CSV table of C-alpha atoms and ligand atoms in Angstrom, one decimal:
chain,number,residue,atom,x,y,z
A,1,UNK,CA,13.1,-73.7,33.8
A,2,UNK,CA,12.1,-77.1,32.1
A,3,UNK,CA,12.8,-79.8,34.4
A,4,UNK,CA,14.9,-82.6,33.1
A,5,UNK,CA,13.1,-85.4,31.2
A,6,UNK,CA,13.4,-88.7,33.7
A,7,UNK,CA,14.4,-92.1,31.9
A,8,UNK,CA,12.8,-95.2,33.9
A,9,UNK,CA,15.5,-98.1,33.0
A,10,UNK,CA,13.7,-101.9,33.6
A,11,UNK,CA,16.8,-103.7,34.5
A,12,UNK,CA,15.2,-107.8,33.6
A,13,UNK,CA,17.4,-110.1,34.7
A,14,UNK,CA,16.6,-113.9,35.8
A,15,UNK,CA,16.5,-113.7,39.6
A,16,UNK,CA,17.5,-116.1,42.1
A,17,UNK,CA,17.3,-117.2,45.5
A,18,UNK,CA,18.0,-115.2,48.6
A,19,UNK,CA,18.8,-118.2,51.1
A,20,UNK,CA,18.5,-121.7,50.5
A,21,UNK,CA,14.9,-122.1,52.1
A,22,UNK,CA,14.0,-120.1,49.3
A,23,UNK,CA,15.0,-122.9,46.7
A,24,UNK,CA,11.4,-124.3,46.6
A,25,UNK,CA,9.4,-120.9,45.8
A,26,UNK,CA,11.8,-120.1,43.2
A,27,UNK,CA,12.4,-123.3,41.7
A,28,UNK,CA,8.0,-123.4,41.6
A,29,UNK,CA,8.0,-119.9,40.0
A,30,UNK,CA,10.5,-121.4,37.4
A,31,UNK,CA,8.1,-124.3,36.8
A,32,UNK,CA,5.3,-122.3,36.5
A,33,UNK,CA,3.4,-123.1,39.8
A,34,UNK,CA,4.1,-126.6,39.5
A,35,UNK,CA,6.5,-127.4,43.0
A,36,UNK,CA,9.7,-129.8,42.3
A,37,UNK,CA,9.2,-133.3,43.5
A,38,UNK,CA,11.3,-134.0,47.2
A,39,UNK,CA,14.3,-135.4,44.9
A,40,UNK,CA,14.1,-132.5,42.8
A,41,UNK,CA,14.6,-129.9,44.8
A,42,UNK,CA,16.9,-131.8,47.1
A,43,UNK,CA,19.1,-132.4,43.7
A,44,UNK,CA,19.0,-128.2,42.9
A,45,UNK,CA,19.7,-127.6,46.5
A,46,UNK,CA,22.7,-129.8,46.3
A,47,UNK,CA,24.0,-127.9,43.1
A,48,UNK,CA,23.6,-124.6,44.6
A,49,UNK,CA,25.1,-126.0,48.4
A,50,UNK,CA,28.1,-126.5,45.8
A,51,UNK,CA,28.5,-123.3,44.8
A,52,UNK,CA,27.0,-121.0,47.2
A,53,UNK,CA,29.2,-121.0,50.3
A,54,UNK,CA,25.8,-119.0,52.0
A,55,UNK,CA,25.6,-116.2,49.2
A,56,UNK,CA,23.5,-116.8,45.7
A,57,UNK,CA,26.1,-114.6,43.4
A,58,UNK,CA,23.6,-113.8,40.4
A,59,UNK,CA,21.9,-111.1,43.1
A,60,UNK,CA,24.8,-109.1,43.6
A,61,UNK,CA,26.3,-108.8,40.3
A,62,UNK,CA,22.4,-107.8,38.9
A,63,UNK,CA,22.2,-105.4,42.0
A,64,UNK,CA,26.1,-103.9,41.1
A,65,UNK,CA,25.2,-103.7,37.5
A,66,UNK,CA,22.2,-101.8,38.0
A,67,UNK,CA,24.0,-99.5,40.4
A,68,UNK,CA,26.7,-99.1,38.0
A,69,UNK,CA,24.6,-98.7,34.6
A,70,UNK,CA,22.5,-95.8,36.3
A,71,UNK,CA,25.5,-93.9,37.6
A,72,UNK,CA,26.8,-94.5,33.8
A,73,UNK,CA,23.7,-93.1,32.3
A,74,UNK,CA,23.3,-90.5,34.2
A,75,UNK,CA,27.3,-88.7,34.2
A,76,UNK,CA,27.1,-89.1,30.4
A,77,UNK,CA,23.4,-87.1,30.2
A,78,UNK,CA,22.8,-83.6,30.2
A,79,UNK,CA,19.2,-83.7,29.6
A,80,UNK,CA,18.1,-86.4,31.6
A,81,UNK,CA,17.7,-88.4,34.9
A,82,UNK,CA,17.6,-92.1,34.6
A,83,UNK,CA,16.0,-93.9,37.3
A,84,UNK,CA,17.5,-97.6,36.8
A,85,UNK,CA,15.0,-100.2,38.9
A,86,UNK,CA,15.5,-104.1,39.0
A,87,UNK,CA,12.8,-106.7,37.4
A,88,UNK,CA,13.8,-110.2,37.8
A,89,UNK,CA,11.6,-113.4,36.2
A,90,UNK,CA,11.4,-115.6,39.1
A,91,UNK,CA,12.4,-113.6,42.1
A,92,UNK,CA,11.6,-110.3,44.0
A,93,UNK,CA,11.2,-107.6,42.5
A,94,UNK,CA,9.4,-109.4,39.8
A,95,UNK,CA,9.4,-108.0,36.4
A,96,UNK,CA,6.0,-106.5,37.0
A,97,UNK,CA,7.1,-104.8,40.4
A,98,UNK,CA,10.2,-103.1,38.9
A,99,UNK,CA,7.9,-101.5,36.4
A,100,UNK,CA,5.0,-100.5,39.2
A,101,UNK,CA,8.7,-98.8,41.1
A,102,UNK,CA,9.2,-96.9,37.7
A,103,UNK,CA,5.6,-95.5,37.6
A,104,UNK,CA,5.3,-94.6,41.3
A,105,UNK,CA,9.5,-92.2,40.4
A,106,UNK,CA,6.7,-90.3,37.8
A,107,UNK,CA,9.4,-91.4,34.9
A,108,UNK,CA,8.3,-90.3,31.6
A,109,UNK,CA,8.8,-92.9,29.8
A,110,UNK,CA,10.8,-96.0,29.9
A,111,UNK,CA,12.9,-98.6,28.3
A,112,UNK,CA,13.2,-102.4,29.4
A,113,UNK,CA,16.2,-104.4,28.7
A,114,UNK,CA,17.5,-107.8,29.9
A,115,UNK,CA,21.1,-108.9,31.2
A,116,UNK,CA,21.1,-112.0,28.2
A,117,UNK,CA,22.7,-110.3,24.8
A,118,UNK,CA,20.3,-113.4,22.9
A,119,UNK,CA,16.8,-112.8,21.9
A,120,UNK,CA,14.3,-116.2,22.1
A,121,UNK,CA,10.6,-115.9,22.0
A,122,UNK,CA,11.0,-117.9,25.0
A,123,UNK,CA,13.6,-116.0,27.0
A,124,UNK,CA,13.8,-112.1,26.4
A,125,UNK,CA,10.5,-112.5,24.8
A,126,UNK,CA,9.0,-113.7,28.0
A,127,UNK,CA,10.9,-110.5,29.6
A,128,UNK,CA,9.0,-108.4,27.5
A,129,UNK,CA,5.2,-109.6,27.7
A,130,UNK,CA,5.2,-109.4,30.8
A,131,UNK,CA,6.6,-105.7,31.5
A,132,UNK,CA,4.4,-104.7,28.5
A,133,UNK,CA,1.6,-105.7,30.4
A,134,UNK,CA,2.4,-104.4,33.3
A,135,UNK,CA,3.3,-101.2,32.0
A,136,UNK,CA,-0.4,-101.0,29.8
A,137,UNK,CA,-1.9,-101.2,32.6
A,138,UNK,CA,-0.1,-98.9,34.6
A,139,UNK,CA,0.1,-96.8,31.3
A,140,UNK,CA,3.5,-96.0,31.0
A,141,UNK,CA,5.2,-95.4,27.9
A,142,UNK,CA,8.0,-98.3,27.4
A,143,UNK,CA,10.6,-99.6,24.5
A,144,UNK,CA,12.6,-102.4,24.6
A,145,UNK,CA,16.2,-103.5,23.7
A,146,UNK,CA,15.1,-106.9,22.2
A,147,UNK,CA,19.1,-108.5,21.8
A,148,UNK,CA,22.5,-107.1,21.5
A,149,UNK,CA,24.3,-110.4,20.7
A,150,UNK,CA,26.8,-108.4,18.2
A,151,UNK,CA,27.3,-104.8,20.1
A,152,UNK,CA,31.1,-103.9,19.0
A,153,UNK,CA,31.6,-103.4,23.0
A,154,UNK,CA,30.5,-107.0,23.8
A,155,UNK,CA,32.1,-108.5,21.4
A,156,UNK,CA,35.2,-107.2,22.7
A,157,UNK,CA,35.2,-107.8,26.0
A,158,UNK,CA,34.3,-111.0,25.0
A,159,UNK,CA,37.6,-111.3,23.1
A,160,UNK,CA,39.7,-110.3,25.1
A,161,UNK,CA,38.7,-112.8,27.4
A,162,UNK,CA,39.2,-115.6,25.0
A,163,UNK,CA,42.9,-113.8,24.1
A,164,UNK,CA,43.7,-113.6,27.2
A,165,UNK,CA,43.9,-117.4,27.9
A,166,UNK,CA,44.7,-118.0,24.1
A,167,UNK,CA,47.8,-116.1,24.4
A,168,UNK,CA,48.5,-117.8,28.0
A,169,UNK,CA,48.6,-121.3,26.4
A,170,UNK,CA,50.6,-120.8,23.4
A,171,UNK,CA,53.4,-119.1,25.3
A,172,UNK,CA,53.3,-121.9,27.1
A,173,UNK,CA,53.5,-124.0,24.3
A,174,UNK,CA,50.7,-125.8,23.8
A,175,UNK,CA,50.4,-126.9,19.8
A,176,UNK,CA,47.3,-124.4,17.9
A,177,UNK,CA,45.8,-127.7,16.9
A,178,UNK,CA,45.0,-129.0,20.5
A,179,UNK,CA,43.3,-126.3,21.3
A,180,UNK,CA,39.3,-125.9,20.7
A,181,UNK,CA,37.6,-123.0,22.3
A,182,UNK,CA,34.2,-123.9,22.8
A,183,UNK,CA,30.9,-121.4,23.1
A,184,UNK,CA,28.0,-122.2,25.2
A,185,UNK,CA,24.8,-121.1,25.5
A,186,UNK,CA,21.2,-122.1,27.6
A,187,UNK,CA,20.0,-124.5,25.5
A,188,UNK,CA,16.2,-124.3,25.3
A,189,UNK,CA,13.4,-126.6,23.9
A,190,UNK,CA,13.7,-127.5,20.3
A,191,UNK,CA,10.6,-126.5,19.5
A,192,UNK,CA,11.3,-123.2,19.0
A,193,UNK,CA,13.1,-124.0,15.3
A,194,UNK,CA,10.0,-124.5,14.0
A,195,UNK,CA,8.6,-121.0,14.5
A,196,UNK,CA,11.8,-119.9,13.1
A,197,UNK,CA,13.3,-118.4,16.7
A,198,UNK,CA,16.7,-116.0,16.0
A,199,UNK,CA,18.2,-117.4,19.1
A,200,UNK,CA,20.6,-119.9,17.8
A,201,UNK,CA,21.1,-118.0,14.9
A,202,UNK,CA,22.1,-114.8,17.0
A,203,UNK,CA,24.4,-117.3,19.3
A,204,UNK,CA,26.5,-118.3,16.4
A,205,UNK,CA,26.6,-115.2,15.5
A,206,UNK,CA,28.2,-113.8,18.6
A,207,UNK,CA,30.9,-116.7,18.9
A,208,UNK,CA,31.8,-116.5,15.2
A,209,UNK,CA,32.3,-112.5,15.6
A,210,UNK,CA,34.9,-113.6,18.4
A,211,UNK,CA,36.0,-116.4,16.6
A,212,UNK,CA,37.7,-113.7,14.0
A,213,UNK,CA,38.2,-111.2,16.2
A,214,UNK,CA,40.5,-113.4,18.6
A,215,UNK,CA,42.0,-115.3,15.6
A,216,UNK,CA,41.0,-118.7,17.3
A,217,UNK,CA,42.8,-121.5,16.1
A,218,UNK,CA,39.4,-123.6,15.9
A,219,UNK,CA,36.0,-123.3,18.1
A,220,UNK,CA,32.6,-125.2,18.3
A,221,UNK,CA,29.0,-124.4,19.7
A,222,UNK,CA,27.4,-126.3,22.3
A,223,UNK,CA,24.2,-126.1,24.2
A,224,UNK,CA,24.1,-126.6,28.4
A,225,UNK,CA,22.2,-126.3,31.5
A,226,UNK,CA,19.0,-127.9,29.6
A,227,UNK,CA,16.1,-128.8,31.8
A,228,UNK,CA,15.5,-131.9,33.6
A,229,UNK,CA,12.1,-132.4,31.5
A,230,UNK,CA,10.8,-134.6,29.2
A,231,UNK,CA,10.3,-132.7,25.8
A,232,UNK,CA,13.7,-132.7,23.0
A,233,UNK,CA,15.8,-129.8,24.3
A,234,UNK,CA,18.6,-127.5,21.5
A,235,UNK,CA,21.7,-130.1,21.4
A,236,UNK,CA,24.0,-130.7,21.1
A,237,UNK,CA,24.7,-131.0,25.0
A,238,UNK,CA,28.3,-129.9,26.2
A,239,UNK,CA,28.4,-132.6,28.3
A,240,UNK,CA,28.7,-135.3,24.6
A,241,UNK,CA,30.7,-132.5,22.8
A,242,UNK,CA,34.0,-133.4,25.3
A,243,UNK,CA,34.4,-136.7,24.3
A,244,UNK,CA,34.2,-136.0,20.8
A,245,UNK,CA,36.4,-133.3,21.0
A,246,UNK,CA,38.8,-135.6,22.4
A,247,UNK,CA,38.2,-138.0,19.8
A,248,UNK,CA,39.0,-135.4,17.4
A,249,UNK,CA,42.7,-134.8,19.2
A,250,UNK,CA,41.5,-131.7,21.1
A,251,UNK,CA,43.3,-131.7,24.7
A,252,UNK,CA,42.5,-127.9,25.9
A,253,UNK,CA,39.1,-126.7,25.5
A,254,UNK,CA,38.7,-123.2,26.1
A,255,UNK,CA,35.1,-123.0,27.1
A,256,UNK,CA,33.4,-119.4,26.5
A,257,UNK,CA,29.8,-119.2,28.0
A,258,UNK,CA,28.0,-116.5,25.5
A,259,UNK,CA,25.2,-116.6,26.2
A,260,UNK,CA,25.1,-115.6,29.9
A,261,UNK,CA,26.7,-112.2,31.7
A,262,UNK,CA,27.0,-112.9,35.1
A,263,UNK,CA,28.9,-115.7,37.6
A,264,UNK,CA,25.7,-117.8,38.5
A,265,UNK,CA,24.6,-121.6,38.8
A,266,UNK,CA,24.4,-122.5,35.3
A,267,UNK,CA,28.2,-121.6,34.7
A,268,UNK,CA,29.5,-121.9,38.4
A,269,UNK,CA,27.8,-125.3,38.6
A,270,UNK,CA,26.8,-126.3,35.2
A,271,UNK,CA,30.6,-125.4,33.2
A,272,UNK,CA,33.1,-125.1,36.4
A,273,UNK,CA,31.8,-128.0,38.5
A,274,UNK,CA,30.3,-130.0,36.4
A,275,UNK,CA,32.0,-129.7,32.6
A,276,UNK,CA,35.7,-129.8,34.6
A,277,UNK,CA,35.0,-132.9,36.2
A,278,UNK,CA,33.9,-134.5,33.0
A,279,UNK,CA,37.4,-132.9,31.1
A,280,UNK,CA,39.7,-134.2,33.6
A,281,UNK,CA,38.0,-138.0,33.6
A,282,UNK,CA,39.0,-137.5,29.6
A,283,UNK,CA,42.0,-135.8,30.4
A,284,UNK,CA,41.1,-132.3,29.1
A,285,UNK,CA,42.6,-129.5,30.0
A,286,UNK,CA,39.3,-127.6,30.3
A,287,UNK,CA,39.0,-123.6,31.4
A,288,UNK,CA,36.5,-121.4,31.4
A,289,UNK,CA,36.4,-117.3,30.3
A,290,UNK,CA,36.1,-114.9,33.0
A,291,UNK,CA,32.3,-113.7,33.0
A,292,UNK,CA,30.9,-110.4,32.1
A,293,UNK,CA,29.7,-109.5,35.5
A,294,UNK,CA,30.2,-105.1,36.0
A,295,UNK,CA,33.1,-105.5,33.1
A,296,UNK,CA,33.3,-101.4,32.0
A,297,UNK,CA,32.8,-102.5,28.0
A,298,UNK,CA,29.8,-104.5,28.7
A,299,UNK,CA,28.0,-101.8,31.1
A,300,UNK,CA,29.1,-99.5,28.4
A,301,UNK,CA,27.0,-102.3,25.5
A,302,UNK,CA,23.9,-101.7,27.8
A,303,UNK,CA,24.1,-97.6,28.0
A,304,UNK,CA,24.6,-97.7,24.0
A,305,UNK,CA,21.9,-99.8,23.2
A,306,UNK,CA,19.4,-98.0,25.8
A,307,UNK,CA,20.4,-95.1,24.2
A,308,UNK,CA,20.0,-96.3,20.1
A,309,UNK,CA,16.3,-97.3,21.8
A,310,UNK,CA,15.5,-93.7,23.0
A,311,UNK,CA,17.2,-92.1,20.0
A,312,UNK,CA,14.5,-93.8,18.1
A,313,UNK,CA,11.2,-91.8,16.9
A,314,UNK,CA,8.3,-93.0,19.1
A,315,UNK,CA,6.1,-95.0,17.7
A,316,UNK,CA,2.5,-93.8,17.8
A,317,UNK,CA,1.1,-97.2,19.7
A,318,UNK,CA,4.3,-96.1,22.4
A,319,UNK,CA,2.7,-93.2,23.5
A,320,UNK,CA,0.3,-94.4,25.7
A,321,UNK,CA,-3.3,-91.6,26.4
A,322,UNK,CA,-2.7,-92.1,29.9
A,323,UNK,CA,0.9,-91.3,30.2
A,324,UNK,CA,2.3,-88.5,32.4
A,325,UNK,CA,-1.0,-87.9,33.9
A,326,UNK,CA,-1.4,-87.4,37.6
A,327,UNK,CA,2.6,-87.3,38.1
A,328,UNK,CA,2.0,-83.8,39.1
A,329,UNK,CA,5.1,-82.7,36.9
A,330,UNK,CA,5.6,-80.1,34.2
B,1,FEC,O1,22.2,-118.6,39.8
B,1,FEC,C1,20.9,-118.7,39.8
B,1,FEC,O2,20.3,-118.8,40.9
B,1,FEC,C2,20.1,-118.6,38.6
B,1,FEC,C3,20.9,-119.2,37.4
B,1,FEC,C4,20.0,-119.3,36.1
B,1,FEC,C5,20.1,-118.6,35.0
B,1,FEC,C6,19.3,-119.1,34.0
B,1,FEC,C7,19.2,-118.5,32.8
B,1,FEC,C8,18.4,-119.0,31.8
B,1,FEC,N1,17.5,-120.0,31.9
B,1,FEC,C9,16.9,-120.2,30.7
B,1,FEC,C10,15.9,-121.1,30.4
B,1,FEC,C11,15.4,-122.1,31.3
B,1,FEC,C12,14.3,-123.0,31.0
B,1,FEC,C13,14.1,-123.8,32.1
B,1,FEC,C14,15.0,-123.4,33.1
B,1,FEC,C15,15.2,-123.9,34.4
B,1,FEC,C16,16.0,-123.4,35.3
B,1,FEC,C17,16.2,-124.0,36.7
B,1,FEC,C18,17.2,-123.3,37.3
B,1,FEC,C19,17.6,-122.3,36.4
B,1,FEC,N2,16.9,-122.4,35.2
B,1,FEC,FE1,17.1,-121.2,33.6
B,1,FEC,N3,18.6,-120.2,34.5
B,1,FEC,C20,19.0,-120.3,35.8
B,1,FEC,C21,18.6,-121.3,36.7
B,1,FEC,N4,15.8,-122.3,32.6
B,1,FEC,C22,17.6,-123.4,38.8
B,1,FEC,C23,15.4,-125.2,37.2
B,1,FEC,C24,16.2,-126.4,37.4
B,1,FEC,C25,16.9,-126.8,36.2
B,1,FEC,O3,16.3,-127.2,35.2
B,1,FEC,O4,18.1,-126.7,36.3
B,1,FEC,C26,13.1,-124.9,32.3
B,1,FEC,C27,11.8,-124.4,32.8
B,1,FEC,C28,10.8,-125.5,32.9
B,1,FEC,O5,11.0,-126.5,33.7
B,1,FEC,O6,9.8,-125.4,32.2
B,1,FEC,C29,13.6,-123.1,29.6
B,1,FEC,C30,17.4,-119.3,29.7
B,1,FEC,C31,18.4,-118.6,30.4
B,1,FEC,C32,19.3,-117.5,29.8
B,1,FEC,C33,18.6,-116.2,29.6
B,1,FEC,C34,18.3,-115.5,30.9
B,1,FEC,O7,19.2,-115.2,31.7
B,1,FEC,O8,17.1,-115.1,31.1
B,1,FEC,C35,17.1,-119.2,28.2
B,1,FEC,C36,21.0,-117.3,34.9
């Protein structure tokens, strides 16, 4: 009898550190080799001291949804094994060992996608080179899910969030017109307009789907979490959008972080922290959407778009000479 066809799954997802003496490696990976200046990395260590409380939360919810997303695959297949395997962009298991893991299980083929719904050249992009170059040279067949930003699934999770505290403040009574809910997304370097990047395009995209789909009174887009460097980053920043939302006679801000999946620095720090003490100095009611983390609907938006990937013929330049040889399988 044929054996069952087995489905590598290359989990990406950012990474972070394990303990805070790892700060310096990882923040050095981030910067491409370059290590942080003393004040630097004593000012990221401070951020995540604030959150942390001894645990970095971004490794457990990847590790859960990767557990979770390969029990899903594999109660809902009859005619295949998915091995899901972790590959994370600054932290072990790199990107490149997750995909060495999927060659030494003898998977088939494989198919790489990233926990960010938003496709950049410079995000998910990044993701991609580098598993495609690992997996070249390891000749193993992969595809990719390049963005999911308007997955039916996502999009309602997403709502419901956003309905959720909607609903919570009008019972309440709080007047429609005070109330601005306000998407948010990793803002990146401007630079990547002028090659005509989808990502803020996709980003609107995503908030405006909610926006109709919760019946928001009205809502913004802001960009946060930019780097500390010195080239023009996507604005504008969350951080000048308060005040002007203020100005404009919004008191409750309903902020809704897109663009990222998981509880982690940028929106435990960057939005709770940070963003909250900057509403209340203006007197803002300010609170945040409950994130994604192992949300059924959203591990659900991961199996469906992994699957619309394999559903696809192969394209010839896929199917790699080398693959399946020497797994000593039928
Ligand atoms: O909780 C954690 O430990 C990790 C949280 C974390 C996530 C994340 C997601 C994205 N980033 C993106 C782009 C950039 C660019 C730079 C950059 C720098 C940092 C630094 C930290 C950091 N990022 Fe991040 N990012 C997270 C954490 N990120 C820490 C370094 C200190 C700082 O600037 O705050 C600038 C690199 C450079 O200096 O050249 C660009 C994008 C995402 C969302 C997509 C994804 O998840 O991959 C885009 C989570």
């Amino acid at each position: 009898m044929r054996s069952k066809r087995r489905i590598g799954v290359l989990v990406m997802s950012y990474g972070t550190p394990e303990s805070l003496d790892q700060i310096e490696a990882y923040y050095t990976h981030i910067r491409r080799g370059n290590p942080p200046s003393p004040e630097q990395l004593a000012e990221l260590t401070s951020r995540y001291e604030a959150i942390v409380g001894g645990v970095f939360p971004l490794r457990e919810h990847t590790n859960r949804q990767v557990s979770q997303l390969q029990r899903l695959l594999n109660e809902d297949s009859e005619d295949a094994v998915y091995v899901c395997v972790q590959g994370l962009k600054h932290a072990y298991p790199f990107v490149a060992d997750g995909v060495e893991t999927l060659k030494q299980a003898q998977v088939d083929e494989a198919v790489g996608i990233v926990l960010a719904p938003h496709y950049s050249r410079m995000s998910i992009g990044g993701y991609i080179s580098q598993a495609k170059a690992k997996a070249e040279e390891l000749g193993l067949p992969i595809r990719f899910v390049e963005s999911y930003h308007d997955n039916p699934h996502l999009i309602r999770a997403l709502t419901e969030r956003v309905q959720t505290i909607l609903k919570n403040w009008i019972t309440a009574g709080v007047p429609r017109e005070q109330v601005r809910v306000l998407f948010s997304a990793h803002s990146l370097p401007a630079s990547i307009l002028a090659t005509g990047d989808p990502y803020p395009e996709q980003l609107l995209a995503t908030s405006r789907l909610i926006a109709e789909a919760a019946e928001v009174p009205s809502w913004s887009f802001a960009w946060q979490s930019a780097g500390r460097t010195a080239v023009s980053w996507l604005g504008p920043d969350i951080l000048e959008v308060l005040p002007q939302l203020k100005e404009e006679g919004v008191r409750y801000v309903l902020a809704c972080p897109v663009g990222f999946v998981s509880d982690h620095l940028e929106v435990l720090y960057d939005l709770d922290i940070e963003c909250k003490q900057a509403a209340d100095k203006l007197g803002l009611t300010f609170v945040r959407t409950e994130s994604l983390n192992t949300d059924p609907l959203y591990l659900q938006t991961l199996q469906e778009e992994i699957e619309r990937v394999l559903q696809k013929p192969k394209p010839e330049s896929d199917v790699h000479p080398m693959a399946g040889r020497g797994s000593g399988r039928e």
